[in-house]
Each structure stands twice: as structure tokens, then as C-alpha cells.
Short mmCIF file of C-alpha atoms and ligand atoms in Angstrom, two decimals:
data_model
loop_
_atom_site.label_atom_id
_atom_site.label_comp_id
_atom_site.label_asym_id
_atom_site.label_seq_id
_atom_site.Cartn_x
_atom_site.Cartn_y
_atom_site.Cartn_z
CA UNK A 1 -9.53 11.81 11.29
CA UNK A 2 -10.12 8.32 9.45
CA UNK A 3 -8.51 5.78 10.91
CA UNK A 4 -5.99 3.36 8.94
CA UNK A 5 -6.27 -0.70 8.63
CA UNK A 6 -3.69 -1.79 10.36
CA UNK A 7 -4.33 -5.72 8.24
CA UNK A 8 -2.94 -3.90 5.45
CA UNK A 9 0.06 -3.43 6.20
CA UNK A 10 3.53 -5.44 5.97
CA UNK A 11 5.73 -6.97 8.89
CA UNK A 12 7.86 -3.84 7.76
CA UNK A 13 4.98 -1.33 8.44
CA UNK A 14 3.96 -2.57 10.85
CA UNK A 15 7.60 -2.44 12.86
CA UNK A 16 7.60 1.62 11.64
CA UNK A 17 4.38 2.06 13.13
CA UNK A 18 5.50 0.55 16.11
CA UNK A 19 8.80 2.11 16.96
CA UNK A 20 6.52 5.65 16.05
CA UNK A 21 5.19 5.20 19.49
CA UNK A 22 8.68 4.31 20.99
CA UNK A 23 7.82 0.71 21.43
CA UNK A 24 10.43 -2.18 20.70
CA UNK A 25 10.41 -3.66 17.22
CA UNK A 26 9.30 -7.00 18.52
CA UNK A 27 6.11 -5.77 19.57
CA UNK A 28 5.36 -5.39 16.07
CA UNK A 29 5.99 -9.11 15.29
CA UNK A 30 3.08 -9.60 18.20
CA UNK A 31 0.73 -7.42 16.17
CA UNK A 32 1.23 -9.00 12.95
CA UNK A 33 0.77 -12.50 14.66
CA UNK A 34 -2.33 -11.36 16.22
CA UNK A 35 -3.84 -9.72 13.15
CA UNK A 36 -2.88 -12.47 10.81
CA UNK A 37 -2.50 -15.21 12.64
CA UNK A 38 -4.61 -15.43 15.46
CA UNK A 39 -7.53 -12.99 13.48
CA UNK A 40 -8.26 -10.72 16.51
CA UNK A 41 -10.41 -7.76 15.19
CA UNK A 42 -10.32 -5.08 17.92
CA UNK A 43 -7.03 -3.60 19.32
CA UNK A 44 -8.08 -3.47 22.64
CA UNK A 45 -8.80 -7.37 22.90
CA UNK A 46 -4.65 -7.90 21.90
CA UNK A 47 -3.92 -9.16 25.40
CA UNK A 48 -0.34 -9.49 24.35
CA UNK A 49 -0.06 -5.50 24.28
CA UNK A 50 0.51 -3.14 26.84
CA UNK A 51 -2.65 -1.45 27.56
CA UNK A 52 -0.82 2.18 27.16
CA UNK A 53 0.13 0.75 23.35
CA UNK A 54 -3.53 -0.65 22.81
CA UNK A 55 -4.90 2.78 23.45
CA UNK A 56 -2.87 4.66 21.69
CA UNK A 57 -3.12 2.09 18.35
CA UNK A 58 -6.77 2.38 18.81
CA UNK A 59 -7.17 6.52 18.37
CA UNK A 60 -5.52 6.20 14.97
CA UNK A 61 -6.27 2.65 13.52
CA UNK A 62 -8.40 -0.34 13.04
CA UNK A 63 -8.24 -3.65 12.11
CA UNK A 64 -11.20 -4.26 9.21
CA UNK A 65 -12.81 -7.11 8.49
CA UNK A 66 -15.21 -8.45 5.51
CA UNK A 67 -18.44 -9.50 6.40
CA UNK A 68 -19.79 -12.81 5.07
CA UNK A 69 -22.79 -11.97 3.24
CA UNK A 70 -24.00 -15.21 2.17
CA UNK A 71 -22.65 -18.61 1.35
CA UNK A 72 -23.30 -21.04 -1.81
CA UNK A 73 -22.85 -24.57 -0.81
CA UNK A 74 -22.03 -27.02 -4.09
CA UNK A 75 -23.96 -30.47 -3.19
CA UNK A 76 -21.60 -31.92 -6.00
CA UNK A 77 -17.99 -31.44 -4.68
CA UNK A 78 -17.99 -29.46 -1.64
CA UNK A 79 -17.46 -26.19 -3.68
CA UNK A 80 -18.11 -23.01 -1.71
CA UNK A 81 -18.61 -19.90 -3.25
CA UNK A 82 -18.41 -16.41 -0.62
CA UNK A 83 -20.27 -13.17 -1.50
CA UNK A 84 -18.36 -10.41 1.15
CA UNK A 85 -19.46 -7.25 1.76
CA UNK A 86 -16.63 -4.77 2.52
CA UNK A 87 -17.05 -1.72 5.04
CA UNK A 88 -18.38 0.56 2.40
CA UNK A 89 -21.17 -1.88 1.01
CA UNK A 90 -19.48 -3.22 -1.78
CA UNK A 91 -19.98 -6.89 -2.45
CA UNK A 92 -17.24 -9.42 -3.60
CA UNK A 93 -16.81 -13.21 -4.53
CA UNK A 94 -14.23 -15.86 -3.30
CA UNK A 95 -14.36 -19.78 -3.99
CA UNK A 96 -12.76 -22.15 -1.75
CA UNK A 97 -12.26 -25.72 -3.63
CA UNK A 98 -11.42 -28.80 -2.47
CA UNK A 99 -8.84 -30.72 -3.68
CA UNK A 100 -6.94 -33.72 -2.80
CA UNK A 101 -3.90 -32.46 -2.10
CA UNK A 102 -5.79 -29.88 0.43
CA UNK A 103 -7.89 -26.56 0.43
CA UNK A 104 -7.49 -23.82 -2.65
CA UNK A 105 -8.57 -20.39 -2.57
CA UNK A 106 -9.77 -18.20 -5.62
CA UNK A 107 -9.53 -14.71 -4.55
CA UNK A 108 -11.01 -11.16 -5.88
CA UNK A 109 -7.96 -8.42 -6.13
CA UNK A 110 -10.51 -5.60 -7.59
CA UNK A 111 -14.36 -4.59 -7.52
CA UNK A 112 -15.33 -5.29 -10.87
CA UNK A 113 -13.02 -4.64 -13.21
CA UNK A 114 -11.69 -2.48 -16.57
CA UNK A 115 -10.35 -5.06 -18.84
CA UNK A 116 -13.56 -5.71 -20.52
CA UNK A 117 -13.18 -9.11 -21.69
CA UNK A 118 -16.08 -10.72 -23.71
CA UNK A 119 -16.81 -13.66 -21.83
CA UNK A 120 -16.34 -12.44 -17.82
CA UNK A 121 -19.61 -11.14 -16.13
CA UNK A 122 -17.15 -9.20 -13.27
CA UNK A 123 -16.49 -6.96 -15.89
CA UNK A 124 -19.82 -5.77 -17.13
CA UNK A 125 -19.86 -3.04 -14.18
CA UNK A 126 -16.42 -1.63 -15.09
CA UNK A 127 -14.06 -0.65 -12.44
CA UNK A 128 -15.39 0.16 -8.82
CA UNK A 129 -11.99 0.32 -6.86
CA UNK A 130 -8.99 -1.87 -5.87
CA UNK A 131 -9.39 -3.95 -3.08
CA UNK A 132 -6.65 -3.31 -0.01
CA UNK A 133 -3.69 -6.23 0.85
CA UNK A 134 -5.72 -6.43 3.62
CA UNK A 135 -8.98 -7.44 2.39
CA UNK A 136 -7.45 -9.51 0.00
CA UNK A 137 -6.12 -11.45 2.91
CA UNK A 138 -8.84 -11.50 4.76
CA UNK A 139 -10.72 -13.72 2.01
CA UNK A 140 -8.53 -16.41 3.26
CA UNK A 141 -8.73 -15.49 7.10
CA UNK A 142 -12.84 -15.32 7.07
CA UNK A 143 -13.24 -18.42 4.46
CA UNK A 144 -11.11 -20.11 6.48
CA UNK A 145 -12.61 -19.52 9.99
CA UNK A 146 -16.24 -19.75 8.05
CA UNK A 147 -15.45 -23.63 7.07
CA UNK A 148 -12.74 -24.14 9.71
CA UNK A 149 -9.78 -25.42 7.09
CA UNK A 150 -6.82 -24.71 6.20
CA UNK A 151 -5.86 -23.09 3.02
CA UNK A 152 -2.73 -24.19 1.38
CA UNK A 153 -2.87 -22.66 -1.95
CA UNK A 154 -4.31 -19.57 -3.66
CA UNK A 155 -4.96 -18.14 -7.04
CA UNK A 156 -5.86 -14.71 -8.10
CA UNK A 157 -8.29 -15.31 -10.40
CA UNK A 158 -11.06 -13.77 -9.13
CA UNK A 159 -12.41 -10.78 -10.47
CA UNK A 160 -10.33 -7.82 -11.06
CA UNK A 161 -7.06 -7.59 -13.14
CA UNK A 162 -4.18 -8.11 -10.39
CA UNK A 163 -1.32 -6.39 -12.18
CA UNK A 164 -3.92 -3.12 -12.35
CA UNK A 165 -3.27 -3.08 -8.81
CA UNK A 166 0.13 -3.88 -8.54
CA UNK A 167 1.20 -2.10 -4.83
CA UNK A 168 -1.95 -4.04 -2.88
CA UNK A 169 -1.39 -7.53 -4.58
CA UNK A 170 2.18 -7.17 -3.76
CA UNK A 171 1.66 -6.02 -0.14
CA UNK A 172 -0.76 -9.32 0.05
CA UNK A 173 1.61 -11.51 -1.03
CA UNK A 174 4.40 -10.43 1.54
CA UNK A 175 1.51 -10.69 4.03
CA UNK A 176 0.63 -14.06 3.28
CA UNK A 177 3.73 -15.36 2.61
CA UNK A 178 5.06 -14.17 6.06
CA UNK A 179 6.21 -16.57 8.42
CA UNK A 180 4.31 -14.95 11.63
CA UNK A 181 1.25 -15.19 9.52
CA UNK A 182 -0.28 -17.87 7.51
CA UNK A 183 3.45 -18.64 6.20
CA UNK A 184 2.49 -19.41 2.68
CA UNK A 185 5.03 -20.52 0.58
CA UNK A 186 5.36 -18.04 -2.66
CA UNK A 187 5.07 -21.95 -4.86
CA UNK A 188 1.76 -22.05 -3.68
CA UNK A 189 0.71 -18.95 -5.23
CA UNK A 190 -0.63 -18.55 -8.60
CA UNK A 191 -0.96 -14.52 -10.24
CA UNK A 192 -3.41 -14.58 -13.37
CA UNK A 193 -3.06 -12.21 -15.57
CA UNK A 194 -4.77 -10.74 -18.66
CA UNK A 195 -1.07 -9.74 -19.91
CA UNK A 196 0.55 -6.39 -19.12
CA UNK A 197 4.38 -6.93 -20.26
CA UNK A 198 5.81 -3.90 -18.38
CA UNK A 199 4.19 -5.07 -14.67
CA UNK A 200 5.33 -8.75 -16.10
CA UNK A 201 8.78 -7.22 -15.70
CA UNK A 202 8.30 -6.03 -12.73
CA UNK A 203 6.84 -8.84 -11.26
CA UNK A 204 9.86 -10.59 -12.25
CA UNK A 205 12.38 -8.50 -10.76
CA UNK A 206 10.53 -8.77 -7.58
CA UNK A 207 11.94 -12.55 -7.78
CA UNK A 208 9.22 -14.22 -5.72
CA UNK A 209 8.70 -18.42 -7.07
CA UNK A 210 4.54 -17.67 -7.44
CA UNK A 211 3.33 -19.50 -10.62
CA UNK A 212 2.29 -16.54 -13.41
CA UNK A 213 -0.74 -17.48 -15.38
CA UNK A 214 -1.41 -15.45 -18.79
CA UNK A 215 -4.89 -15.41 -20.17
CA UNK A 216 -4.44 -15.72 -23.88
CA UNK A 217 -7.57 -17.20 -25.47
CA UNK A 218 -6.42 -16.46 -28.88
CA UNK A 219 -3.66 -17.86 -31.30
CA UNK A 220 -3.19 -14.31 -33.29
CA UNK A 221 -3.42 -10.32 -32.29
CA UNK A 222 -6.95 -10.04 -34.43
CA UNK A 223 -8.82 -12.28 -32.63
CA UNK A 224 -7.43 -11.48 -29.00
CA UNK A 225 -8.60 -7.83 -29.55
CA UNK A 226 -11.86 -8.87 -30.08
CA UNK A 227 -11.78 -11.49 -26.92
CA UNK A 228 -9.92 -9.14 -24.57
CA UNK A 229 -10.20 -5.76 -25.71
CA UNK A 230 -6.96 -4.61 -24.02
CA UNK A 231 -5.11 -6.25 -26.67
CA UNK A 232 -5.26 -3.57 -28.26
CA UNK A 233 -2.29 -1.83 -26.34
CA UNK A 234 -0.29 -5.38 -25.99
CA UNK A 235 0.70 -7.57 -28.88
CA UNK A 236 0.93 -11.59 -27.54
CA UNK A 237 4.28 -10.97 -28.67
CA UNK A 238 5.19 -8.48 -26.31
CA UNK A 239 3.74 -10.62 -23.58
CA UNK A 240 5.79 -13.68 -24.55
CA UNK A 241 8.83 -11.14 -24.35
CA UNK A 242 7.76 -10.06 -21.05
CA UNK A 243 7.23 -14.04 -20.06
CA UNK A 244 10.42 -15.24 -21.40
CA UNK A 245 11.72 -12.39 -19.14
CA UNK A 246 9.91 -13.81 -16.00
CA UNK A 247 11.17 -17.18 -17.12
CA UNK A 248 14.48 -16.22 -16.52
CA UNK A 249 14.41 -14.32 -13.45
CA UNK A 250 12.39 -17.14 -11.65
CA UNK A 251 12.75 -19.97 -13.51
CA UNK A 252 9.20 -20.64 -13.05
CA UNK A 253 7.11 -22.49 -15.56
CA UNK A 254 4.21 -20.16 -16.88
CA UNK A 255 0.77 -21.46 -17.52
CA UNK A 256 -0.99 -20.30 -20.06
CA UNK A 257 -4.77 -19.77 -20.03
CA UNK A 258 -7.40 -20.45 -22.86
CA UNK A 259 -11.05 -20.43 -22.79
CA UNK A 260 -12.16 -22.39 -25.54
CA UNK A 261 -15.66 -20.59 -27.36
CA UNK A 262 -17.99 -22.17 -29.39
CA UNK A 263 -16.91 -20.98 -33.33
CA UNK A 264 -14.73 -18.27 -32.28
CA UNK A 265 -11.19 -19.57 -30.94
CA UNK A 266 -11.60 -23.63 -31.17
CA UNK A 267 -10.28 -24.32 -34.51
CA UNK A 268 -7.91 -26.93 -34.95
CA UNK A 269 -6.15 -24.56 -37.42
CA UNK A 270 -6.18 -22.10 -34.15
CA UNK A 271 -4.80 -24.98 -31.76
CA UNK A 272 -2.08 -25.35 -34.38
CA UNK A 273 -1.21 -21.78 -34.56
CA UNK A 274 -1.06 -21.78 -30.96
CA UNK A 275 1.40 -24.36 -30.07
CA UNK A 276 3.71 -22.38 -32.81
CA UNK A 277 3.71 -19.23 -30.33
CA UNK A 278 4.69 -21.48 -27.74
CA UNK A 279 6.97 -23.51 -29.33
CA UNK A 280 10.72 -23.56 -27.01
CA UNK A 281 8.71 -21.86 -23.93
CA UNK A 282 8.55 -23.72 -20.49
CA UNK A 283 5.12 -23.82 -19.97
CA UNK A 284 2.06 -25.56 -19.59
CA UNK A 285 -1.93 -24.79 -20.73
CA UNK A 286 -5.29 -25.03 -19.35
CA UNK A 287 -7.77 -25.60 -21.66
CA UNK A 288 -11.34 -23.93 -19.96
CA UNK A 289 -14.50 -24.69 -21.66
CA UNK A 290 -15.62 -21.36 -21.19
CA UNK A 291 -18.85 -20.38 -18.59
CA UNK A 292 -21.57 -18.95 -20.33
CA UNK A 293 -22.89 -15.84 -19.09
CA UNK A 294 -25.88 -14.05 -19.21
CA UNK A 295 -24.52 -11.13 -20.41
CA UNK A 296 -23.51 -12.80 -23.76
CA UNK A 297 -24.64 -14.78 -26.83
CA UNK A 298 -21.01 -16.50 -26.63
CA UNK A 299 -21.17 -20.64 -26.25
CA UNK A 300 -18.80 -23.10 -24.82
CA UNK A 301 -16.89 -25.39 -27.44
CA UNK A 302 -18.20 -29.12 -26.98
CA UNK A 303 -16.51 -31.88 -24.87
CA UNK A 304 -15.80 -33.03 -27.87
CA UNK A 305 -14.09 -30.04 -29.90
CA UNK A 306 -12.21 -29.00 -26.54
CA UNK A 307 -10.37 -33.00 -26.56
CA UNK A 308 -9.73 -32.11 -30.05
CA UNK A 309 -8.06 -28.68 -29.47
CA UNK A 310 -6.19 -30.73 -26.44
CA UNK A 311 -5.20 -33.49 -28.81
CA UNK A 312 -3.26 -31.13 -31.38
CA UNK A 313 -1.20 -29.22 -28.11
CA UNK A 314 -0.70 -32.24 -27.00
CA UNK A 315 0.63 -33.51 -30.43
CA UNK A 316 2.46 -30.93 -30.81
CA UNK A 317 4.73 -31.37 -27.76
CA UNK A 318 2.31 -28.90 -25.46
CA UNK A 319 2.32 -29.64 -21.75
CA UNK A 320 -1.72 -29.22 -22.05
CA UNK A 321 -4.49 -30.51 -19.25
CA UNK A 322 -8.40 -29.60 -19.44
CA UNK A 323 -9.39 -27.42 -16.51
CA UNK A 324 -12.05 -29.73 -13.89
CA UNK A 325 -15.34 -27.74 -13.58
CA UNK A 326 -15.88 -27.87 -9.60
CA UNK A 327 -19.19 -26.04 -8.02
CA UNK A 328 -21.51 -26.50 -11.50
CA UNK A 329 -24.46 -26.41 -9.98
CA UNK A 330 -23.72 -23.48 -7.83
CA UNK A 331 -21.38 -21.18 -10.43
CA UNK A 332 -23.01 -18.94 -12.03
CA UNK A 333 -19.58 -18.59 -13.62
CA UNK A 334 -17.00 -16.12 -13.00
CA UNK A 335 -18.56 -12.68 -11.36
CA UNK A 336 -22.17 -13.52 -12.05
CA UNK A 337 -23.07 -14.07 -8.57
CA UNK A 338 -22.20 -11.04 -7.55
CA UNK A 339 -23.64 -9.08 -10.69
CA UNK A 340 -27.13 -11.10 -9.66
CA UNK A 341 -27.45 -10.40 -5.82
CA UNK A 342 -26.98 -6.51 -7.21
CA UNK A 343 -30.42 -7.14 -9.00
CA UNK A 344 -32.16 -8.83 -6.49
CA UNK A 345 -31.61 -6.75 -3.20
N1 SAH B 1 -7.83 -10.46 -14.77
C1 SAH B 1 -7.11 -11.68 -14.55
C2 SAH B 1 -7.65 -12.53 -13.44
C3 SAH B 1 -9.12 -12.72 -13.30
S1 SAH B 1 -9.96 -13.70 -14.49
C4 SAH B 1 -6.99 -12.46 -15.85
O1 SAH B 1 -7.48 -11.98 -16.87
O2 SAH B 1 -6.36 -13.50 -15.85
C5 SAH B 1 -9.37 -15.34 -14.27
C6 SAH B 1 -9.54 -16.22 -15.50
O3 SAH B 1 -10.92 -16.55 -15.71
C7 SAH B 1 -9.05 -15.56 -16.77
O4 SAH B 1 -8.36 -16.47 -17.57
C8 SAH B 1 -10.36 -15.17 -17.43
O5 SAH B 1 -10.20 -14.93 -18.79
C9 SAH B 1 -11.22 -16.37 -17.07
N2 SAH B 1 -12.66 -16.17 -17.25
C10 SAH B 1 -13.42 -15.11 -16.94
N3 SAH B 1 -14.70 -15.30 -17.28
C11 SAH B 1 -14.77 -16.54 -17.81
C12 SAH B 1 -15.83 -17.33 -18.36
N4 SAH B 1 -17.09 -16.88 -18.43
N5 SAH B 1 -15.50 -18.56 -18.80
C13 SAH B 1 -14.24 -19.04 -18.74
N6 SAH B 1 -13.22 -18.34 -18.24
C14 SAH B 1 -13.47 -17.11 -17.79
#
């Protein structure tokens, strides 16, 4: 029989899997403390636990853990970028930035990924599978414990499409957000998404105050289908719709994404066009001078073009800021890293 990860699973499973042995419901607060709190790996070391309930956990779970393969260290602003390895051999990234205001954490939600966008390396591979809630989390328990800090914000903009794997992300997020664990507040959560309007909905109805980030990178359908090929199911208007929706259930200012490429969605004309869409919309945009990747011919737009495109949002009544590269010298940009240590080892 396999045996089932007991870090994936909410304060509310957790309490069902509990009182299935005849155990008190509070016992299952202990657990989740343990697990997300306190990141003890083996049931049998939960000291907190009758030994009857230990044994008994341990014939039909586990509690799983990623496995720090190896460590990039930016010498320029204290960047560090994580490859994991997960208990079937497959490798992921995190990034944990520094900020001023504290410790941020960019976290994977997918192996690889199916959305095919032209400029993202973790895409090049397709799909491998959907990561658990639980090793979701546990890019913020092991980076943590790794550079002993304290993470007090996250984004999901690591590889893989979140909404694709809607059930796990929102599993994570009750885990993280739960006051026995790392009692994240739902503000300090930002979702990125490539755009899918009907899990947009959803999302909204779920009523949680995490910041939703849409990754547009183009002023007009044509173009986005030829940026991010799953345009070609989802208008931008039918992601607006979906976003005024989420506006309204939350009340949450949406951030829109743009990666500005050399010749290809930097126009002034295009900046123009792009305030229009946005035009009434509580929201806000970060400008990315895109990464270049190996994988593609595709160039960043100069410093100079990008304050341009800026200048035109920002004349146009566009909350608009510039996205700070952090970890240059050790990026690689978005998925590359692990794409590369695939070819070397
Ligand atoms: N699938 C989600 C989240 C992961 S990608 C999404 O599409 O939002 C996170 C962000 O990084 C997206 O805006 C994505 O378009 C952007 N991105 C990926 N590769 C990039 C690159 N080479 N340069 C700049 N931005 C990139």
C-alpha cells in the first residue's frame, strides 16, 4: 500500500484523519503544528503524540520532504535561487529575495508546464505533473530553515500555470494561511496567472484578499496568441470580464503583468492601446524587461524603450512601476536553471 503525505493536507483533513482512529479533534491541531510549524519529518519523532497514535499514523502515511539539491548564491543582492529534487527525482526552482520590508518567496506550483509561452524556458519541457499543497509548502519550510529567515510574503510565479492546478494551490494556500502554521496573511499572497476567466471566477468566489496577477504582454488578441499561445481559447476580453468579476468579490486591486520584447510588444502605439483596455479598472502594472533565454531569438526592449512604454501608462493615468531585476548574475531567467542542470548531470 503507498502511503499518503500527511503535509498535504488541510487543518480539516487532517482533523478527519484524526477522529478515523478515534482520537480527539485537538490532536489534529498538534499534527498540523508539528508538520507545519515546527517541520518534524518522521511521525514517530512527534513527541506530542501518543505512541499508540504515532504507530498507527506511521503504517499508512508520511510526512515528505524536498531535498535541497543545490543552492545559487547572488553576490549582488543576496538573491538565492533553490533547485529541489522531489521524492521521485524531479527537479524544481524557488527564489527567495530580499527586500526591505522582509523575506519574499517565488514558488513553483507545476513541473514544467503546458502553456507554452514564447519567452519562459520552464515551458520548453511541457507538462511533467502538478506539484502537491504539500510540496508547494515545503518550498517555504526548507528555504526557510536552509537560510534561517522568515518568509513574509509569497508569489506564485514560478514555473507552472497555478490555475492548471487549481485543488493543490488552493489546499496550499489554506495551509499557509493557517494560523497553527506559518499564519500567512492571504494580503501577502500574490497568484500569477497566464489568464483562465472561468478558474478567475472561481478564485473569486473563494473570497480570499491574495493579490491576482494576469500576465498579458500584449495590447490586442493577435499578438497575445503569438506571445502566449493559450490565447487562443481566451480573448483579453474575457479575462478583463473575469477580473472585473474578481474585483468585485474581493475588492482587490489586480496587477497586471507585461514583459516588454525587443520589436514585438514595445511600441508606444502598443503602450497606448494598452492603457485603453485598462482604462476604469483598479489596477496597477509591472513593466518586466523580459529575460532572454536560450531557447529563443527573442530580445529585451532597451532601458530606454521600457521608460518610454512606462511614460505613456503613466500618462495615461496607469498606476505603472518597472519590475527591479534582483539575482542577475545568478538568473538564468525564469526555468532555465532547471532546464540546464537536466543537461549537465
Ligand atoms: N503561469 C503563470 C505563473 C508563472 S510565470 C503566469 O503565466 O503568470 C510568472 C511570470 O513570469 C509570468 O508573467 C511570465 O510570463 C513571466 N516570465 C516567464 N518567462 C519570462 C522571461 N523569460 N522574461 C520575463 N518574464 C518571464
Amino acid at each position: 500500500m503507498q502511503k499518503i503525505n500527511l503535509k498535504s493536507n488541510t487543518l480539516e483533513e487532517l482533523e478527519s484523519v484524526i477522529i478515523s482512529f478515534g482520537e480527539k479533534k485537538y490532536r489534529a491541531v498538534q499534527l498540523f503544528h508539528v508538520i507545519h510549524k515546527q517541520n518534524i519529518d518522521t511521525i514517530k519523532d512527534i513527541a506530542v503524540l501518543p505512541k499508540i497514535l504515532r504507530n498507527e499514523l506511521a503504517q499508512k502515511y508520511f510526512i515528505g520532504s524536498l531535498r535541497v539539491e543545490k543552492r545559487f548564491d547572488s553576490q549582488l543582492d543576496g538573491t538565492k535561487k533553490y533547485l529541489f529534487r522531489l521524492h521521485d527525482d524531479h527537479l524544481i526552482e524557488s527564489v527567495l529575495m530580499k527586500y526591505k520590508h522582509g523575506y519574499s518567496a517565488c514558488l513553483s506550483t507545476q513541473v514544467g508546464c503546458r502553456m507554452g509561452c514564447l519567452f519562459c524556458a520552464s515551458t520548453k519541457g511541457g507538462l511533467v505533473r502538478d506539484l502537491t499543497a504539500g510540496e508547494i509548502a515545503d518550498q517555504v519550510y526548507q528555504m526557510q530553515k536552509d537560510s534561517s529567515v522568515r518568509i513574509s510574503n509569497i508569489v506564485l510565479m514560478g514555473s507552472g500555470e497555478p490555475l492548471e492546478n487549481y485543488e493543490n494551490v488552493i489546499k496550499f494556500l489554506s495551509i499557509i494561511h493557517n494560523e497553527h502554521g506559518q499564519n500567512m496573511g492571504y494580503r501577502h499572497i500574490t497568484l500569477s496567472t497566464v489568464g483562465i476567466p472561468d478558474k478567475i471566477r472561481q478564485l473569486a468566489d473563494e473570497a480570499l484578499q491574495i493579490t491576482l496577477s494576469i500576465s498579458l504582454h500584449a495590447p490586442d488578441d493577435e499578438l497575445r496568441k503569438q506571445i502566449v499561445p493559450v490565447a487562443r481559447k481566451y480573448s483579453i476580453q474575457s479575462i478583463l470580464d473575469a477580473c472585473k468579476y474578481y474585483l468585485e468579490k474581493t475588492h482587490r486591486r489586480i496587477t497586471f503583468e507585461y514583459a516588454l520584447i525587443q520589436n514585438l510588444n514595445d511600441a508606444e502605439e502598443q503602450a497606448r492601446q494598452f492603457a485603453g483596455l485598462l482604462k476604469g479598472l483598479l489596477c496597477h502594472v509591472n513593466l518586466i524587461p523580459m529575460n532572454s533565454i536560450k531557447e529563443s531569438n527573442l530580445r529585451p526592449t532597451s532601458q530606454k524603450q521600457v521608460q518610454k512604454f512606462h511614460d505613456v501608462l503613466e500618462s495615461k493615468g496607469i498606476n505603472v512601476t518597472i519590475r527591479r531585476e534582483l539575482g542577475g548574475d545568478i538568473n538564468a531567467a525564469c526555468g532555465q536553471l532547471r532546464r540546464d542542470y537536466y543537461k549537465d548531470s
